[in-house]
Amino acid sequence: MTTLKPPPASARRLLCALLPAGLRDDIAANLDDLHAARARAIGQWRADAWYCRQAVTFPVRFRLADVALPHPFSTRTTLMRSFFQDLRYAFRLHRARPGFAAVAILSLAIGIGLNTAIFSVVDGVLLRPSPWRDLDRLVMVWETDRNTGTTREPASLPDFIDVRRDARTLEALGAVTATEVNLTPDAGDPVRLAAIAASHDVLPLLGIEPIAGRVFTAEEDRAGGPRVLLISEGLWTRLYDRDAGVIGREMRVNDRPFTVIGVVPEQADFGVLQILGAAAYSRSFADRGTRVRVDVWAPMQPNPNPSPSSRGNHPLFMLGKLAAGRTAAEAHQEVTSLAADLERRYRDTNAARGAFVEPLGDVIFGPSRPALITLIVAVGLVLMVACVNVANLLLARGAGRQREVAVRAALGAGSWRILRQFLVESMALSVTAGALGVAFAYGAVSWLVAMGPANVPRLGDVSIDLRVLIVMLIVSMVVGVLFGIVPALQAIGIRPRSALAAESTRSSTGSRERRRIRSILVVAEVALAVVLVAAAGLLIRSFWHIRAIDPGFQSAGVVKAEFQLPASRYPTNAGFPNFPEMHAFTRAVVDRAASLPGVASAAIAGSHPLDPGFTSSFVIVGREAEAATQPEISVRRVTPRYFDTVGLRVKSGRVFLDSDTTTGAPVAIVNEAAVAKLFPNLDPIGHEIGQWGARRRIVGVVSNELFQGIAAPAPIAVYYPLSQAPSFNGAGVLLVKTAGMEAAAMMPAVTRVIRDVDPALAVFGVEALDETLAQSIGERRFTTSLLSLFAAMALVLAAIGIHGVLSLGVSERVREIGIRMALGARAGDVRAHVLGEGLALAASGVAIGFGGALVLTQYLTSLLYSVAPSDPATFAAVGAMLLGVAVCASYLPARRATQVDPNDALRAEA
């Protein structure tokens, strides 16, 4: 064992020269006693190492628990012991400054929690494997219409049969159509369920295996086949408590018995809402604006020999699977060729019709991907702003620790030792914030799932799992390094003798350097805030433009309630349009609803003002040759009081009358879009439209309803009296206009009216039309609200950063300010100087931020409406806002600077 050497004389002389007498004696006594005791146990080399370690932790009172060390040859254990000593010291240090620790941890917890929540959504929606097998080989086959300019149209049954027979690039091709059915349970009221009619090859094509029973066979998927169905796992749980005996049991659907042959997993309807929502029409329950789960699957049972006229009806969505080794581009080329061949062969029904192939993953995830990527980038920027803010706080605190760092270095602590201590301190903050952020993230995820738009796939299944928690832990550690590295690097650059001499002489050189670094960080913080606020401003302006659009109808005070009349009790075999049971139901419901207290008017329509309904081909009588190049027209079927109930303006002619019944002359009303497209420079009143074998005289023109979406142009539309054009599937909606009464208060009475006429009928979609309108722009509102929230957080953090830098600068420059005021500087000059510093920092950040915003906001194009990504008005408002925030954040430090007493300042510095 080597002979123990005393602590270096140079270190002792430095301590004696620079430290106060009381502190110097206390440290020296502790170091001497502990150094000697340690030397007797482990020898000189361990004593020196231990001596240096204890020397660098001298600001915290020594504890015996910190002295004991493991065996000198256990390097790994020694490192761990040293790390835990650093960690204990970090927590004692943060506990000594609870205000600082609370602000830093809270800022980071919000940033980390938001990132965890948004990453959970992105992971659940975009990153998790699809429940469908071989999603990269699955495609959608859409039809197009060059006359209307619409794409993503469903196909007709004959077109589907032809493409399935002739396509060679597709290994399989199936078809589905969406609908809703009434289920009459053994006990309780009828319920409305979302349903899918699918060809027998769809579920195997998607790779969906039943969890009980079996799927459809080819024999069951034929016209007149047996009434069988599959139910979802959710319905199986709700109605049958997961009883395996459900297989073979009968269920009464649409007043007809069906046999349950299998149960499909809950994820079987993955992507259904997105496929339907992407279509130009036939979207069924996807237009509800709510997160609907498919509960019933039935075989499509198509006619193998469809009539030629059925090519004009397009209800089917075609899903295909690429053959092995084939690409979507090859399938697209082949399907386009097949569509061109069908167009040549069937000029009357397939004129101007084409087709294209689109990867199914793009259909499902494409609409949601830009918004989710925008949100994940936004929360990343919020976290960066929080990191910069905490780094500034650490730099400010580090200004008061120069003497501590200098003594550590003087007593033998190396750069790595000091760097490690500072990084451990920052990591302690970030990991604590990460743990707190977990609770915040759980709450945020629950809110996001509850408030998120319905068309985001798998949003209802999003949760925080182990993978997300591991990512969050990694993020917390990276964040700790990010905001801790700047003060750590500044600390290891301190030279002991010059730093302590500077402290003793109150030199401002170090303060100027620290202020420069803090100012740079504040500029970066403001620049990041500008990017977020600019993006939020663009989305807000876009949302305002959409909210300002006139939908063509008045939704205030209108209640809707939807229903579907089953064919068993409302038959359609009496010859169109003579469906007496349907007409009797319509009259009874409208009369009862109109007689309710507080009701101004009531009507029944085939679809409500925000439901796209369906389109059909037509001719203008006397101009039949033009039919080949005319787009299909949207058909709206309504009772006479519809136009008063929804406030649809009549431009010319008249509305429907009670006399426009099955025995009256067929009449029609067209919208302004149809007039502009079909009757340019002509008065349409008196012209006739031919459709479904009947000629209907145009008696009026009404304003446009934006029933295909508020942001979409108004399509051409024709309105028919419901009595002259009843629905074959019995679908309808009751609309009631209240008079001085809240819409919500009217909902129970509206439901009761329908149930009084037919107690066995399922009533669904009961809500205020205002709510339906709000849901139609729910995704834009959701994205705009979240990004605005993130921008507000960044703005507050930037204001805190500016305020903190100026406040610390004023406290560091008390002597300078005192000298200025002693030499005659006026309070206004001092205030203006401090305010000018704050504005200069903000202006620099705004200028840099504008450059970044001009680049990044280009990626928001798909989320904007009637606003350019580089909108000058928005950028000007953002700049003015940031500068205003800078003035507010600078005011208190500026005011404090003018309150400095020159005599007190100079005496304090003497």
mmCIF file of N, CA, C and O in Angstrom, residues 28 59 88 98 125 163 441 455 566 615 675 760 894:
data_model
loop_
_atom_site.group_PDB
_atom_site.id
_atom_site.type_symbol
_atom_site.label_atom_id
_atom_site.label_comp_id
_atom_site.label_asym_id
_atom_site.label_seq_id
_atom_site.Cartn_x
_atom_site.Cartn_y
_atom_site.Cartn_z
ATOM 1 N N ALA A 28 -12.243 22.131 5.200
ATOM 2 C CA ALA A 28 -10.915 21.569 5.434
ATOM 3 C C ALA A 28 -10.954 20.494 6.512
ATOM 4 O O ALA A 28 -10.325 19.431 6.379
ATOM 5 N N PRO A 59 -20.935 21.789 -1.521
ATOM 6 C CA PRO A 59 -21.996 22.721 -1.135
ATOM 7 C C PRO A 59 -23.105 22.048 -0.336
ATOM 8 O O PRO A 59 -23.843 22.718 0.376
ATOM 9 N N ARG A 88 -28.495 11.475 -5.961
ATOM 10 C CA ARG A 88 -28.947 11.980 -4.661
ATOM 11 C C ARG A 88 -28.649 13.466 -4.522
ATOM 12 O O ARG A 88 -29.476 14.235 -4.034
ATOM 13 N N PRO A 98 -37.434 24.562 -4.794
ATOM 14 C CA PRO A 98 -38.687 23.928 -5.240
ATOM 15 C C PRO A 98 -39.410 24.701 -6.332
ATOM 16 O O PRO A 98 -40.051 24.114 -7.194
ATOM 17 N N VAL A 125 -53.016 4.555 -35.072
ATOM 18 C CA VAL A 125 -53.692 4.756 -36.359
ATOM 19 C C VAL A 125 -52.812 4.336 -37.524
ATOM 20 O O VAL A 125 -53.245 3.606 -38.431
ATOM 21 N N VAL A 163 -65.425 -7.084 -64.697
ATOM 22 C CA VAL A 163 -64.038 -6.844 -64.271
ATOM 23 C C VAL A 163 -63.509 -8.064 -63.519
ATOM 24 O O VAL A 163 -62.357 -8.487 -63.721
ATOM 25 N N ALA A 441 -50.634 12.073 -20.098
ATOM 26 C CA ALA A 441 -50.842 11.436 -21.398
ATOM 27 C C ALA A 441 -52.073 10.539 -21.384
ATOM 28 O O ALA A 441 -52.832 10.497 -22.358
ATOM 29 N N ASN A 455 -63.846 9.820 -38.783
ATOM 30 C CA ASN A 455 -63.230 9.206 -39.968
ATOM 31 C C ASN A 455 -61.760 8.859 -39.775
ATOM 32 O O ASN A 455 -61.095 8.450 -40.730
ATOM 33 N N PRO A 566 -89.447 -1.300 -42.969
ATOM 34 C CA PRO A 566 -89.149 -2.652 -43.467
ATOM 35 C C PRO A 566 -90.135 -3.060 -44.562
ATOM 36 O O PRO A 566 -91.329 -2.749 -44.504
ATOM 37 N N THR A 615 -77.392 9.498 -56.683
ATOM 38 C CA THR A 615 -77.490 10.131 -57.995
ATOM 39 C C THR A 615 -78.044 9.127 -58.996
ATOM 40 O O THR A 615 -77.987 7.915 -58.775
ATOM 41 N N VAL A 675 -79.639 24.556 -62.953
ATOM 42 C CA VAL A 675 -80.000 25.578 -63.944
ATOM 43 C C VAL A 675 -78.762 26.060 -64.678
ATOM 44 O O VAL A 675 -78.743 26.184 -65.914
ATOM 45 N N ALA A 760 -92.853 -0.699 -33.591
ATOM 46 C CA ALA A 760 -91.788 -1.668 -33.865
ATOM 47 C C ALA A 760 -90.653 -1.083 -34.694
ATOM 48 O O ALA A 760 -89.709 -1.790 -35.050
ATOM 49 N N ALA A 894 -38.568 45.857 -17.212
ATOM 50 C CA ALA A 894 -38.247 47.263 -17.496
ATOM 51 C C ALA A 894 -38.659 48.155 -16.325
ATOM 52 O O ALA A 894 -37.930 49.081 -15.939
#
